[in-house]
PDB file of C-alpha atoms in Angstrom:
ATOM      1  CA  MET A   1    -160.531 106.130 -55.591  1.00 50.00           C
ATOM      2  CA  ALA A   2    -160.123 103.363 -52.896  1.00 54.00           C
ATOM      3  CA  GLY A   3    -162.039 103.173 -49.574  1.00 54.00           C
ATOM      4  CA  PRO A   4    -159.867 102.616 -46.319  1.00 58.00           C
ATOM      5  CA  VAL A   5    -157.318 100.475 -46.046  1.00 56.00           C
ATOM      6  CA  ARG A   6    -157.979  97.795 -43.101  1.00 59.00           C
ATOM      7  CA  ARG A   7    -154.970  96.655 -41.244  1.00 59.00           C
ATOM      8  CA  ARG A   8    -154.881  93.155 -39.680  1.00 65.00           C
ATOM      9  CA  TRP A   9    -152.150  92.884 -36.481  1.00 63.00           C
ATOM     10  CA  PRO A  10    -150.200  89.489 -36.386  1.00 69.00           C
ATOM     11  CA  ALA A  11    -151.829  87.676 -33.830  1.00 69.00           C
ATOM     12  CA  ALA A  12    -148.670  88.485 -31.463  1.00 68.00           C
ATOM     13  CA  LEU A  13    -149.753  91.817 -31.632  1.00 68.00           C
ATOM     14  CA  SER A  14    -152.981  90.775 -29.655  1.00 69.00           C
ATOM     15  CA  ASP A  15    -153.860  90.782 -25.393  1.00 70.00           C
ATOM     16  CA  ALA A  16    -153.971  87.639 -24.532  1.00 72.00           C
ATOM     17  CA  LYS A  17    -156.496  86.765 -21.549  1.00 75.00           C
ATOM     18  CA  ARG A  18    -156.073  88.004 -18.403  1.00 73.00           C
ATOM     19  CA  SER A  19    -157.318  86.789 -14.870  1.00 80.00           C
ATOM     20  CA  GLY A  20    -159.018  88.950 -12.455  1.00 78.00           C
ATOM     21  CA  ARG A  21    -162.700  91.259 -12.896  1.00 78.00           C
ATOM     22  CA  PRO A  22    -162.570  92.894 -15.877  1.00 75.00           C
ATOM     23  CA  CYS A  23    -163.531  96.460 -16.381  1.00 75.00           C
ATOM     24  CA  VAL A  24    -166.808  98.020 -15.235  1.00 78.00           C
ATOM     25  CA  TYR A  25    -166.222 101.415 -16.550  1.00 79.00           C
ATOM     26  CA  GLY A  26    -164.967 102.597 -19.418  1.00 79.00           C
ATOM     27  CA  PRO A  27    -162.699 105.510 -20.738  1.00 82.00           C
ATOM     28  CA  GLN A  28    -166.054 107.625 -20.705  1.00 86.00           C
ATOM     29  CA  VAL A  29    -167.167 106.787 -16.915  1.00 89.00           C
ATOM     30  CA  ARG A  30    -162.926 108.382 -15.921  1.00 88.00           C
ATOM     31  CA  VAL A  31    -163.329 111.136 -18.527  1.00 89.00           C
ATOM     32  CA  ALA A  32    -166.042 112.441 -16.466  1.00 90.00           C
ATOM     33  CA  VAL A  33    -164.727 111.315 -12.988  1.00 90.00           C
ATOM     34  CA  VAL A  34    -161.878 113.859 -14.201  1.00 87.00           C
ATOM     35  CA  ALA A  35    -163.824 116.252 -15.611  1.00 87.00           C
ATOM     36  CA  ALA A  36    -165.992 117.275 -12.478  1.00 87.00           C
ATOM     37  CA  ALA A  37    -163.424 117.412 -10.674  1.00 86.00           C
ATOM     38  CA  THR A  38    -160.883 120.108 -12.690  1.00 85.00           C
ATOM     39  CA  SER A  39    -164.761 122.043 -12.823  1.00 83.00           C
ATOM     40  CA  ALA A  40    -165.307 124.414 -10.992  1.00 81.00           C
ATOM     41  CA  PRO A  41    -168.448 122.375  -8.057  1.00 83.00           C
ATOM     42  CA  PRO A  42    -171.982 123.694  -7.931  1.00 82.00           C
ATOM     43  CA  HIS A  43    -173.435 125.849  -5.865  1.00 79.00           C
ATOM     44  CA  PRO A  44    -172.963 126.086  -2.546  1.00 79.00           C
ATOM     45  CA  GLU A  45    -170.197 123.478  -2.567  1.00 79.00           C
ATOM     46  CA  SER A  46    -166.959 124.948  -2.304  1.00 77.00           C
ATOM     47  CA  THR A  47    -165.395 121.823  -2.907  1.00 81.00           C
ATOM     48  CA  TRP A  48    -166.322 117.879  -4.641  1.00 86.00           C
ATOM     49  CA  SER A  49    -166.290 115.863  -2.965  1.00 89.00           C
ATOM     50  CA  HIS A  50    -166.476 112.368  -4.271  1.00 92.00           C
ATOM     51  CA  ARG A  51    -170.602 111.499  -3.407  1.00 93.00           C
ATOM     52  CA  LYS A  52    -171.035 114.002  -5.612  1.00 92.00           C
ATOM     53  CA  ILE A  53    -168.515 113.251  -8.305  1.00 92.00           C
ATOM     54  CA  ALA A  54    -170.322 110.577  -8.629  1.00 93.00           C
ATOM     55  CA  ALA A  55    -173.698 112.570  -8.900  1.00 92.00           C
ATOM     56  CA  GLN A  56    -171.948 114.376 -11.312  1.00 91.00           C
ATOM     57  CA  VAL A  57    -170.929 111.163 -13.323  1.00 91.00           C
ATOM     58  CA  ALA A  58    -174.241 109.557 -13.060  1.00 90.00           C
ATOM     59  CA  CYS A  59    -176.020 113.136 -14.702  1.00 88.00           C
ATOM     60  CA  THR A  60    -173.435 112.562 -17.840  1.00 85.00           C
ATOM     61  CA  VAL A  61    -172.507 109.949 -19.360  1.00 84.00           C
ATOM     62  CA  PHE A  62    -175.687 107.668 -17.423  1.00 83.00           C
ATOM     63  CA  ALA A  63    -172.936 105.759 -15.293  1.00 82.00           C
ATOM     64  CA  ALA A  64    -173.818 104.444 -11.552  1.00 88.00           C
ATOM     65  CA  ILE A  65    -170.029 104.998 -10.197  1.00 92.00           C
ATOM     66  CA  SER A  66    -169.873 104.405  -6.270  1.00 92.00           C
ATOM     67  CA  PRO A  67    -167.767 106.723  -4.421  1.00 93.00           C
ATOM     68  CA  SER A  68    -165.769 104.851  -3.363  1.00 93.00           C
ATOM     69  CA  GLN A  69    -164.259 103.796  -7.124  1.00 92.00           C
ATOM     70  CA  VAL A  70    -164.289 107.978  -8.098  1.00 93.00           C
ATOM     71  CA  GLY A  71    -161.680 108.058  -5.218  1.00 92.00           C
ATOM     72  CA  ARG A  72    -159.622 104.994  -6.477  1.00 91.00           C
ATOM     73  CA  ILE A  73    -159.795 106.774 -10.489  1.00 90.00           C
ATOM     74  CA  LEU A  74    -158.774 110.284  -9.010  1.00 89.00           C
ATOM     75  CA  ALA A  75    -156.287 108.519  -6.981  1.00 90.00           C
ATOM     76  CA  ASP A  76    -154.657 106.669  -9.461  1.00 87.00           C
ATOM     77  CA  LEU A  77    -154.241 110.440 -11.316  1.00 85.00           C
ATOM     78  CA  ASN A  78    -152.793 112.272  -8.083  1.00 85.00           C
ATOM     79  CA  LEU A  79    -156.384 114.405  -7.985  1.00 84.00           C
ATOM     80  CA  LYS A  80    -157.275 115.776  -4.848  1.00 84.00           C
ATOM     81  CA  PRO A  81    -160.503 117.879  -5.723  1.00 79.00           C
ATOM     82  CA  ARG A  82    -160.925 118.254  -1.255  1.00 78.00           C
ATOM     83  CA  ARG A  83    -157.218 120.693  -1.223  1.00 77.00           C
ATOM     84  CA  VAL A  84    -157.820 124.104  -2.611  1.00 68.00           C
ATOM     85  CA  ARG A  85    -154.818 126.928  -1.523  1.00 65.00           C
ATOM     86  CA  GLY A  86    -155.991 130.346  -1.578  1.00 59.00           C
ATOM     87  CA  TRP A  87    -153.994 133.445  -2.826  1.00 59.00           C
ATOM     88  CA  LEU A  88    -154.979 136.780  -3.241  1.00 60.00           C
ATOM     89  CA  THR A  89    -154.353 138.996  -6.152  1.00 62.00           C
ATOM     90  CA  ARG A  90    -153.513 142.563  -6.402  1.00 65.00           C
ATOM     91  CA  ARG A  91    -155.250 144.789  -8.420  1.00 71.00           C
ATOM     92  CA  ASP A  92    -153.359 146.099 -11.113  1.00 74.00           C
ATOM     93  CA  THR A  93    -153.222 149.858  -9.499  1.00 80.00           C
ATOM     94  CA  PRO A  94    -151.612 152.286 -13.133  1.00 82.00           C
ATOM     95  CA  ASP A  95    -149.607 154.600 -10.834  1.00 86.00           C
ATOM     96  CA  PHE A  96    -148.499 152.447  -8.286  1.00 81.00           C
ATOM     97  CA  TRP A  97    -144.622 152.094  -8.834  1.00 81.00           C
ATOM     98  CA  GLN A  98    -144.080 155.829  -9.079  1.00 87.00           C
ATOM     99  CA  ARG A  99    -145.542 156.530  -6.042  1.00 86.00           C
ATOM    100  CA  ALA A 100    -143.555 153.491  -4.806  1.00 83.00           C
ATOM    101  CA  ALA A 101    -140.478 154.813  -5.985  1.00 85.00           C
ATOM    102  CA  ASP A 102    -141.661 158.542  -4.514  1.00 87.00           C
ATOM    103  CA  VAL A 103    -141.549 157.294  -0.730  1.00 81.00           C
ATOM    104  CA  CYS A 104    -137.980 155.786  -1.622  1.00 79.00           C
ATOM    105  CA  ASN A 105    -136.708 158.667  -3.163  1.00 83.00           C
ATOM    106  CA  LEU A 106    -138.057 160.653   0.230  1.00 81.00           C
ATOM    107  CA  TYR A 107    -136.065 158.041   2.558  1.00 77.00           C
ATOM    108  CA  LEU A 108    -132.864 157.828   0.446  1.00 79.00           C
ATOM    109  CA  SER A 109    -132.944 162.214   0.344  1.00 82.00           C
ATOM    110  CA  THR A 110    -134.666 163.491   2.846  1.00 79.00           C
ATOM    111  CA  PRO A 111    -135.704 167.145   3.252  1.00 81.00           C
ATOM    112  CA  GLU A 112    -133.235 169.710   5.523  1.00 83.00           C
ATOM    113  CA  GLY A 113    -134.423 169.321   9.096  1.00 80.00           C
ATOM    114  CA  ALA A 114    -137.826 167.529   7.698  1.00 78.00           C
ATOM    115  CA  VAL A 115    -139.037 164.024   9.852  1.00 75.00           C
ATOM    116  CA  VAL A 116    -139.750 161.634   7.802  1.00 76.00           C
ATOM    117  CA  LEU A 117    -142.492 158.654   9.331  1.00 73.00           C
ATOM    118  CA  SER A 118    -143.200 155.536   7.732  1.00 71.00           C
ATOM    119  CA  VAL A 119    -146.982 154.340   9.528  1.00 70.00           C
ATOM    120  CA  GLY A 120    -148.496 151.367   9.124  1.00 67.00           C
ATOM    121  CA  GLU A 121    -151.521 149.736  10.847  1.00 63.00           C
ATOM    122  CA  LYS A 122    -152.420 146.078  11.506  1.00 64.00           C
ATOM    123  CA  THR A 123    -155.695 145.582  12.550  1.00 58.00           C
ATOM    124  CA  ALA A 124    -158.084 142.933  14.294  1.00 52.00           C
ATOM    125  CA  ILE A 125    -154.904 140.858  16.121  1.00 60.00           C
ATOM    126  CA  ALA A 126    -155.989 138.440  17.873  1.00 54.00           C
ATOM    127  CA  ALA A 127    -159.581 139.522  17.697  1.00 60.00           C
ATOM    128  CA  ARG A 128    -161.561 136.235  16.077  1.00 65.00           C
ATOM    129  CA  SER A 129    -161.333 132.080  16.809  1.00 73.00           C
ATOM    130  CA  ARG A 130    -162.926 129.394  15.148  1.00 74.00           C
ATOM    131  CA  ARG A 131    -166.084 128.352  15.278  1.00 76.00           C
ATOM    132  CA  HIS A 132    -164.972 124.920  14.945  1.00 77.00           C
ATOM    133  CA  PRO A 133    -161.914 123.237  15.500  1.00 77.00           C
ATOM    134  CA  GLY A 134    -159.546 122.542  12.816  1.00 73.00           C
ATOM    135  CA  GLN A 135    -158.129 118.918  11.881  1.00 75.00           C
ATOM    136  CA  ALA A 136    -155.190 116.886  12.867  1.00 68.00           C
ATOM    137  CA  PRO A 137    -153.210 116.628   9.509  1.00 66.00           C
ATOM    138  CA  ARG A 138    -153.053 112.850   8.286  1.00 68.00           C
ATOM    139  CA  PRO A 139    -151.481 110.424   6.716  1.00 67.00           C
ATOM    140  CA  GLY A 140    -151.919 111.788   2.855  1.00 72.00           C
ATOM    141  CA  ARG A 141    -153.737 114.096   3.780  1.00 69.00           C
ATOM    142  CA  ILE A 142    -152.747 118.012   5.320  1.00 72.00           C
ATOM    143  CA  ALA A 143    -154.697 119.459   7.733  1.00 69.00           C
ATOM    144  CA  ARG A 144    -157.783 121.643   7.779  1.00 77.00           C
ATOM    145  CA  GLN A 145    -158.839 124.804   8.923  1.00 74.00           C
ATOM    146  CA  GLU A 146    -162.363 125.864   9.185  1.00 74.00           C
ATOM    147  CA  PHE A 147    -163.393 129.622   7.227  1.00 70.00           C
ATOM    148  CA  GLU A 148    -166.113 129.981  10.048  1.00 73.00           C
ATOM    149  CA  TYR A 149    -165.029 132.320  13.130  1.00 70.00           C
ATOM    150  CA  ARG A 150    -166.620 134.504  15.062  1.00 72.00           C
ATOM    151  CA  ARG A 151    -165.856 138.120  16.063  1.00 67.00           C
ATOM    152  CA  HIS A 152    -164.291 139.271  19.533  1.00 66.00           C
ATOM    153  CA  GLY A 153    -164.029 143.256  18.617  1.00 66.00           C
ATOM    154  CA  THR A 154    -160.902 144.140  16.783  1.00 65.00           C
ATOM    155  CA  SER A 155    -157.242 145.796  18.011  1.00 69.00           C
ATOM    156  CA  SER A 156    -155.260 148.006  15.667  1.00 72.00           C
ATOM    157  CA  LEU A 157    -151.394 148.160  15.942  1.00 74.00           C
ATOM    158  CA  VAL A 158    -150.953 151.840  15.178  1.00 76.00           C
ATOM    159  CA  ALA A 159    -147.296 152.433  14.725  1.00 78.00           C
ATOM    160  CA  ALA A 160    -145.000 154.529  13.291  1.00 78.00           C
ATOM    161  CA  LEU A 161    -140.645 154.998  13.053  1.00 78.00           C
ATOM    162  CA  ASP A 162    -138.574 157.652  12.684  1.00 77.00           C
ATOM    163  CA  VAL A 163    -136.135 157.072   9.904  1.00 73.00           C
ATOM    164  CA  ARG A 164    -133.803 158.415  11.042  1.00 73.00           C
ATOM    165  CA  SER A 165    -133.653 157.783  15.162  1.00 78.00           C
ATOM    166  CA  GLY A 166    -134.916 154.165  14.570  1.00 80.00           C
ATOM    167  CA  GLN A 167    -137.044 155.257  17.311  1.00 83.00           C
ATOM    168  CA  ILE A 168    -140.852 153.272  16.662  1.00 83.00           C
ATOM    169  CA  LEU A 169    -143.891 154.606  18.916  1.00 81.00           C
ATOM    170  CA  THR A 170    -146.766 152.662  19.132  1.00 82.00           C
ATOM    171  CA  GLU A 171    -150.671 152.933  20.145  1.00 80.00           C
ATOM    172  CA  THR A 172    -153.127 150.604  20.191  1.00 77.00           C
ATOM    173  CA  ILE A 173    -157.329 150.806  19.292  1.00 74.00           C
ATOM    174  CA  THR A 174    -159.235 148.166  20.781  1.00 71.00           C
ATOM    175  CA  ARG A 175    -162.939 148.453  19.415  1.00 66.00           C
ATOM    176  CA  MET A 176    -165.763 146.081  20.805  1.00 62.00           C
ATOM    177  CA  PRO A 177    -167.746 144.484  18.368  1.00 59.00           C
ATOM    178  CA  ALA A 178    -171.345 146.432  17.780  1.00 58.00           C
ATOM    179  CA  GLY A 179    -174.409 144.983  19.819  1.00 55.00           C
ATOM    180  CA  SER A 180    -171.305 143.518  23.030  1.00 53.00           C
TER     181      SER A 180
END
């Protein structure tokens, strides 16, 4: 059985000497930066910073890298680990679609002499304020808003709509926070 085949490339295909500073970090460091930026940050952090990524890379591939170099690597790849978009996922309720169909059928074919009201409640209207001011957007960065807030009580709006007449009935309920 023959050994591995070694190919020799023509001299014209080899890299020429290039001007400028040679690369300091190899592909292993770049992969470590991307791996850190695309994974969950260590508890209790909610997002990665360039400094935290640099510390993580130093622990994993034992390469000292500056936070600014981490920023350049991430910018080259258009990765922005500091940007976080939240969302809510509706819980899977087995009979949701059947209940929704029953409500729609009640609106579409109301029994004789019945009054059908659609009632909803909106809680905590203007009942809080941010603890820290937000940060205005800058070129390449979206506006930021702190998640922490102060409660100033709760104001609930309860509204009912008479489906046939279109009349809206409302009531506002205000509650102060405990200890006020």
